[in-house]
XYZ file of C-alpha atoms in Angstrom:
389
model
C 31.129 -14.375 -23.907
C 33.494 -12.995 -26.508
C 36.355 -15.828 -27.458
C 39.668 -14.419 -28.294
C 42.192 -15.709 -30.135
C 45.964 -16.095 -30.019
C 47.368 -14.350 -32.906
C 50.411 -15.579 -33.939
C 53.635 -13.817 -35.585
C 56.550 -14.732 -37.530
C 57.014 -17.691 -39.661
C 54.971 -20.811 -38.378
C 56.131 -24.406 -38.289
C 54.533 -24.925 -41.975
C 56.766 -22.136 -43.535
C 59.878 -23.943 -41.908
C 59.036 -27.251 -42.893
C 58.579 -26.178 -46.633
C 62.086 -24.621 -46.197
C 63.797 -26.983 -44.944
C 62.164 -29.421 -47.623
C 63.537 -27.142 -50.354
C 66.717 -26.631 -49.132
C 67.268 -30.454 -48.817
C 65.959 -31.213 -51.892
C 68.249 -28.763 -53.917
C 71.284 -30.073 -52.154
C 70.481 -33.573 -53.005
C 69.714 -32.308 -56.597
C 73.061 -30.401 -56.598
C 74.947 -33.372 -55.469
C 73.359 -36.176 -57.624
C 74.688 -33.342 -60.219
C 78.020 -33.137 -59.687
C 78.839 -35.872 -57.420
C 77.901 -39.081 -59.699
C 79.255 -39.563 -62.748
C 76.735 -39.606 -66.238
C 76.284 -43.386 -66.372
C 75.140 -43.198 -62.483
C 71.723 -44.345 -61.824
C 71.959 -41.552 -58.747
C 73.130 -38.778 -61.244
C 70.504 -35.937 -62.385
C 71.380 -34.701 -65.794
C 72.373 -31.240 -66.161
C 69.028 -30.190 -68.536
C 67.201 -31.454 -65.384
C 69.273 -29.255 -63.448
C 68.507 -26.062 -65.794
C 64.953 -27.307 -66.030
C 64.194 -27.090 -62.187
C 65.966 -23.879 -61.546
C 63.783 -22.249 -63.903
C 60.702 -23.880 -62.038
C 62.573 -22.566 -58.742
C 62.081 -18.894 -60.584
C 58.663 -19.566 -61.965
C 57.568 -20.332 -58.367
C 59.051 -17.400 -56.961
C 57.173 -15.297 -59.336
C 54.201 -17.040 -58.049
C 54.747 -16.252 -54.708
C 55.322 -12.691 -55.463
C 51.958 -12.448 -57.290
C 50.312 -14.392 -54.200
C 51.218 -11.792 -51.479
C 49.179 -9.431 -53.457
C 46.273 -11.611 -54.780
C 45.891 -14.323 -52.034
C 46.451 -11.438 -49.137
C 45.449 -8.423 -50.329
C 43.120 -8.907 -53.265
C 44.677 -7.690 -55.854
C 44.201 -9.774 -59.059
C 47.424 -8.597 -61.135
C 47.379 -9.707 -64.920
C 50.292 -7.880 -65.794
C 53.114 -9.275 -63.219
C 55.075 -10.754 -65.845
C 55.971 -7.024 -66.869
C 58.067 -6.938 -63.633
C 59.303 -10.234 -63.890
C 60.566 -9.345 -67.366
C 62.266 -6.173 -66.566
C 64.251 -7.918 -63.686
C 65.387 -10.496 -66.118
C 66.141 -7.417 -68.753
C 68.267 -5.848 -66.211
C 70.418 -9.030 -65.547
C 70.758 -9.746 -69.156
C 72.208 -6.394 -69.846
C 75.010 -7.140 -67.301
C 75.690 -10.578 -69.051
C 75.531 -8.616 -72.640
C 78.218 -6.621 -71.266
C 80.206 -9.609 -70.357
C 80.580 -10.710 -73.756
C 83.257 -8.041 -74.619
C 85.182 -8.780 -77.739
C 83.612 -12.537 -77.665
C 81.190 -11.537 -79.986
C 80.382 -11.702 -83.515
C 81.475 -8.402 -84.667
C 84.293 -8.283 -81.830
C 83.341 -4.694 -79.977
C 84.511 -4.534 -76.733
C 81.839 -1.950 -75.651
C 78.640 -2.292 -77.927
C 76.776 -5.791 -78.101
C 76.156 -7.097 -81.682
C 72.880 -6.006 -82.176
C 73.834 -2.650 -81.761
C 76.762 -2.988 -83.646
C 74.498 -4.717 -86.114
C 72.270 -1.478 -86.004
C 74.481 0.989 -86.601
C 75.089 2.515 -83.051
C 77.788 4.778 -82.718
C 77.815 4.477 -79.208
C 76.507 3.049 -75.862
C 72.925 4.403 -74.789
C 73.258 6.327 -71.568
C 71.115 3.640 -69.826
C 73.472 0.866 -70.532
C 75.973 2.851 -68.358
C 76.588 0.560 -65.073
C 75.812 -2.454 -66.403
C 79.388 -3.746 -66.617
C 79.379 -4.044 -62.943
C 77.336 -7.223 -61.413
C 75.931 -4.943 -58.011
C 74.616 -2.060 -60.269
C 72.616 -4.897 -62.531
C 71.388 -6.498 -59.489
C 70.052 -3.524 -57.804
C 68.940 -2.291 -61.162
C 66.634 -6.093 -61.160
C 64.935 -4.448 -57.929
C 64.723 -1.171 -58.573
C 63.002 -0.619 -62.142
C 59.991 -3.002 -61.058
C 59.911 -1.590 -57.556
C 59.635 1.961 -59.429
C 57.150 1.072 -62.024
C 55.109 -0.716 -59.453
C 55.063 2.198 -57.080
C 54.277 5.094 -59.636
C 51.596 2.679 -60.977
C 49.945 1.701 -57.481
C 50.451 5.208 -56.391
C 48.280 6.416 -59.191
C 45.618 3.321 -59.210
C 45.472 3.135 -55.457
C 44.725 6.571 -55.024
C 42.333 7.079 -57.078
C 40.906 3.703 -55.754
C 40.662 1.483 -58.877
C 39.893 -1.867 -58.068
C 38.575 -5.158 -58.660
C 38.285 -5.926 -62.589
C 39.476 -2.559 -63.443
C 42.789 -2.807 -61.755
C 43.272 -6.080 -63.475
C 42.398 -5.003 -67.035
C 44.579 -1.898 -66.425
C 47.846 -4.418 -65.247
C 47.280 -6.071 -68.396
C 47.421 -3.240 -70.522
C 50.361 -2.016 -68.965
C 52.578 -5.167 -69.777
C 51.165 -5.234 -73.329
C 52.041 -1.427 -73.626
C 56.017 -2.789 -72.522
C 55.851 -5.736 -74.706
C 55.190 -3.276 -77.689
C 58.034 -0.670 -76.488
C 60.647 -3.505 -76.230
C 59.788 -5.102 -79.616
C 61.068 -1.795 -81.245
C 64.922 -1.822 -82.412
C 65.566 1.734 -81.401
C 64.533 0.934 -78.033
C 67.703 -0.431 -77.223
C 67.266 -3.912 -75.672
C 67.639 -6.184 -79.014
C 64.314 -5.741 -80.479
C 62.284 -8.782 -81.668
C 65.292 -10.862 -80.800
C 65.998 -9.742 -77.180
C 69.565 -10.227 -75.650
C 71.063 -13.857 -75.863
C 74.701 -15.456 -76.626
C 75.785 -14.738 -72.903
C 79.155 -16.179 -72.025
C 79.797 -15.483 -68.151
C 78.409 -14.317 -65.030
C 81.150 -12.813 -61.997
C 83.811 -14.277 -64.423
C 82.556 -17.681 -64.188
C 81.573 -19.461 -67.554
C 78.010 -19.645 -67.653
C 77.702 -22.972 -69.475
C 79.533 -25.066 -67.223
C 78.232 -27.599 -64.665
C 79.450 -25.617 -61.389
C 77.799 -22.691 -62.769
C 74.380 -23.865 -63.500
C 74.560 -26.116 -60.285
C 75.283 -22.469 -58.277
C 72.508 -20.661 -60.216
C 70.120 -23.481 -59.153
C 71.219 -23.542 -55.610
C 70.998 -19.602 -55.338
C 67.177 -19.654 -57.105
C 66.435 -22.367 -54.103
C 67.743 -19.910 -51.496
C 65.925 -16.912 -52.911
C 62.857 -18.982 -53.054
C 63.138 -20.125 -49.606
C 63.968 -16.241 -48.799
C 60.660 -15.148 -50.344
C 58.458 -17.935 -48.249
C 59.764 -16.391 -45.161
C 59.386 -12.734 -45.992
C 55.705 -13.638 -47.375
C 55.259 -15.551 -43.761
C 56.657 -12.609 -41.865
C 54.623 -9.992 -43.818
C 51.252 -11.955 -43.710
C 51.501 -12.788 -39.972
C 52.070 -9.602 -38.694
C 49.979 -7.197 -37.611
C 50.099 -5.641 -40.894
C 49.054 -8.948 -42.309
C 45.684 -8.903 -40.612
C 45.222 -4.937 -42.071
C 46.065 -6.814 -45.454
C 43.416 -9.344 -45.194
C 41.058 -6.514 -43.769
C 41.542 -4.747 -47.069
C 41.113 -7.601 -49.269
C 37.653 -8.828 -47.232
C 36.347 -5.127 -46.118
C 37.989 -2.590 -47.998
C 35.392 0.043 -47.028
C 34.992 -1.400 -43.533
C 38.768 -0.827 -42.804
C 38.893 2.930 -44.289
C 36.041 3.890 -42.142
C 37.981 2.378 -38.931
C 40.737 5.222 -39.903
C 43.484 2.971 -41.722
C 44.434 3.756 -45.413
C 44.166 0.865 -47.564
C 45.827 2.794 -50.385
C 49.007 2.581 -48.239
C 48.429 -1.027 -47.638
C 48.071 -2.110 -51.252
C 51.056 0.160 -51.972
C 53.660 -1.612 -50.179
C 52.423 -4.740 -50.862
C 52.466 -3.973 -54.482
C 55.798 -2.189 -54.507
C 57.175 -5.325 -52.502
C 55.649 -7.560 -54.671
C 57.403 -6.208 -58.164
C 60.865 -6.424 -56.201
C 60.282 -10.366 -55.609
C 59.413 -10.505 -59.062
C 62.175 -8.268 -60.456
C 64.424 -10.960 -58.448
C 62.625 -14.104 -59.794
C 63.591 -12.874 -63.502
C 67.482 -12.049 -62.599
C 67.574 -14.941 -61.594
C 65.689 -16.997 -64.714
C 68.008 -15.084 -67.830
C 71.122 -16.717 -66.850
C 69.486 -20.364 -66.434
C 67.496 -20.358 -69.939
C 70.192 -18.031 -71.907
C 67.934 -15.520 -73.109
C 65.378 -12.658 -72.551
C 63.127 -11.550 -75.415
C 60.115 -9.614 -75.193
C 57.702 -12.079 -75.182
C 58.324 -12.404 -71.862
C 56.066 -9.470 -71.617
C 53.307 -11.655 -73.198
C 49.922 -10.778 -71.422
C 49.675 -14.746 -71.666
C 52.336 -15.576 -69.082
C 50.920 -13.149 -66.314
C 47.739 -15.423 -66.731
C 49.679 -18.782 -66.750
C 51.388 -16.973 -63.231
C 47.417 -16.543 -61.905
C 46.888 -20.252 -63.205
C 50.020 -21.687 -60.954
C 48.835 -19.732 -57.929
C 44.775 -20.400 -57.987
C 45.875 -24.367 -58.601
C 48.405 -24.446 -55.728
C 46.350 -22.452 -53.472
C 46.153 -18.581 -53.409
C 46.613 -17.258 -49.609
C 48.513 -20.411 -48.374
C 52.392 -19.672 -47.995
C 52.964 -22.690 -50.054
C 50.728 -23.345 -52.182
C 51.960 -20.943 -55.221
C 54.858 -23.386 -55.305
C 53.043 -26.304 -55.460
C 51.170 -25.012 -58.446
C 54.086 -23.728 -60.222
C 55.928 -26.922 -60.480
C 52.441 -28.915 -61.121
C 51.663 -26.624 -64.029
C 55.188 -26.305 -65.441
C 55.883 -29.966 -64.893
C 52.591 -31.041 -66.854
C 53.495 -28.122 -69.547
C 56.764 -30.039 -70.024
C 55.258 -33.436 -70.164
C 52.193 -32.452 -72.517
C 54.299 -30.113 -74.585
C 56.707 -33.159 -75.720
C 53.865 -35.358 -76.381
C 50.737 -33.835 -77.227
C 52.061 -30.060 -78.178
C 48.892 -29.480 -80.160
C 46.771 -29.676 -76.922
C 48.313 -28.179 -74.297
C 46.665 -24.933 -74.360
C 42.983 -26.846 -74.161
C 44.406 -28.430 -71.056
C 45.726 -25.277 -69.224
C 42.194 -23.954 -69.750
C 40.565 -26.943 -68.798
C 42.771 -27.148 -65.578
C 41.912 -23.691 -64.840
C 37.957 -24.327 -65.132
C 38.001 -27.564 -63.205
C 39.987 -25.470 -60.552
C 37.402 -23.140 -59.894
C 35.072 -25.275 -59.933
C 36.204 -28.340 -57.784
C 39.083 -26.626 -56.051
C 38.563 -23.170 -55.329
C 40.982 -23.165 -52.630
C 43.396 -24.777 -54.847
C 45.368 -27.861 -53.489
C 47.383 -26.968 -50.651
C 43.772 -24.944 -49.637
C 41.516 -27.652 -50.184
C 44.021 -30.137 -48.105
C 44.222 -27.992 -45.287
C 40.450 -27.867 -44.976
C 40.233 -31.407 -45.222
C 42.843 -31.995 -42.365
C 41.028 -29.381 -40.464
C 37.583 -30.761 -40.928
C 38.800 -34.446 -40.149
C 39.829 -33.691 -36.612
C 37.066 -31.503 -36.216
C 39.113 -28.427 -35.005
C 37.674 -24.929 -35.379
C 40.083 -22.293 -36.783
C 40.307 -19.244 -38.847
C 39.952 -19.213 -42.342
C 42.986 -17.174 -43.059
C 45.734 -19.077 -40.794
C 48.930 -20.532 -42.593
C 48.820 -24.388 -43.528
C 49.515 -26.335 -41.108
C 49.031 -23.701 -38.377
C 46.322 -23.418 -35.650
C 45.504 -20.572 -33.292
C 43.223 -21.950 -30.432
C 40.849 -19.796 -28.371
C 42.537 -18.664 -25.130
C 40.289 -20.352 -22.100
C 38.362 -17.218 -20.580
C 37.835 -16.410 -16.767
C 34.700 -17.272 -15.466
C 32.532 -14.412 -14.096
C 32.231 -14.625 -10.017
C 28.802 -16.255 -9.566
């Protein structure tokens, strides 16, 4: 007898619980920061809001990587490139807002251009005095790069470790390019000394709380998008491409088109994360392109649980929280701890924290289910009609 299974579509209960939890925590933190005086036990200090906002952006980046790695089998070692490009787009807008308040008081040229004897604003800086244009470029530029890169790579059927190496070479090439002063992006120093965003002082508590809340909103949106994509019929095709690409092609599908769509969508998400990251940390420089940053994102996703909805968020907060603590107490051993964490996760938690907890929860209750279901969501077999005797 052939057993059929329910095919759930749309965000499941686990996703909505995660979204509700993040939303409530973000509201509570914002209220604790703005609504209570600094001497109150319930007050959340400004530095903690900025730090948590940065972690939210990292979580968004991990979610974007999980979409291509966890569900489509594309291990990207260059996702920091898309993150950094989105950050530079927002940084260019913030630099244009400084105007005459810069060190050299030039109303058009940023300080680094005056210092390097630029006579006029480069053409690719035009339009960045408008927020809507910068926001559009933060999505368009990473998306365009991903589309061109993916079209060339996937149609040539480059996959596996070869694709991972090429993505790492891509971000390293961008790192070297952005280090050059004549590129027009600030060289080694990058872009910094931001003043305003949308007319609001970027240093005030209210603005930082608003940026933190916006990051939480976009993280929730990314979780919903991931659930919508992966739990749709297209999502089943993604998983088929990941697990048996040759068989999927034999059945008449085009895996390269599936990969290209997911790859481009993931890059756009990473660009948005970078755009929200820059005003909260106050700087963007070529170091964000470093291949080591992309490898760290892989570790966050692996620790939390790739192929799960909320796993990358958990991993990003766990690893970066540990990094903040270790670098403060034992800065010289942090890299060893990070390497050991990745090795231990690979050996003892190959499915990450959330994946391991999910399997334990299922095993405890003796429920049989597909290994690709979202955490907290079970698809039980439909009862089959009995054949007539």
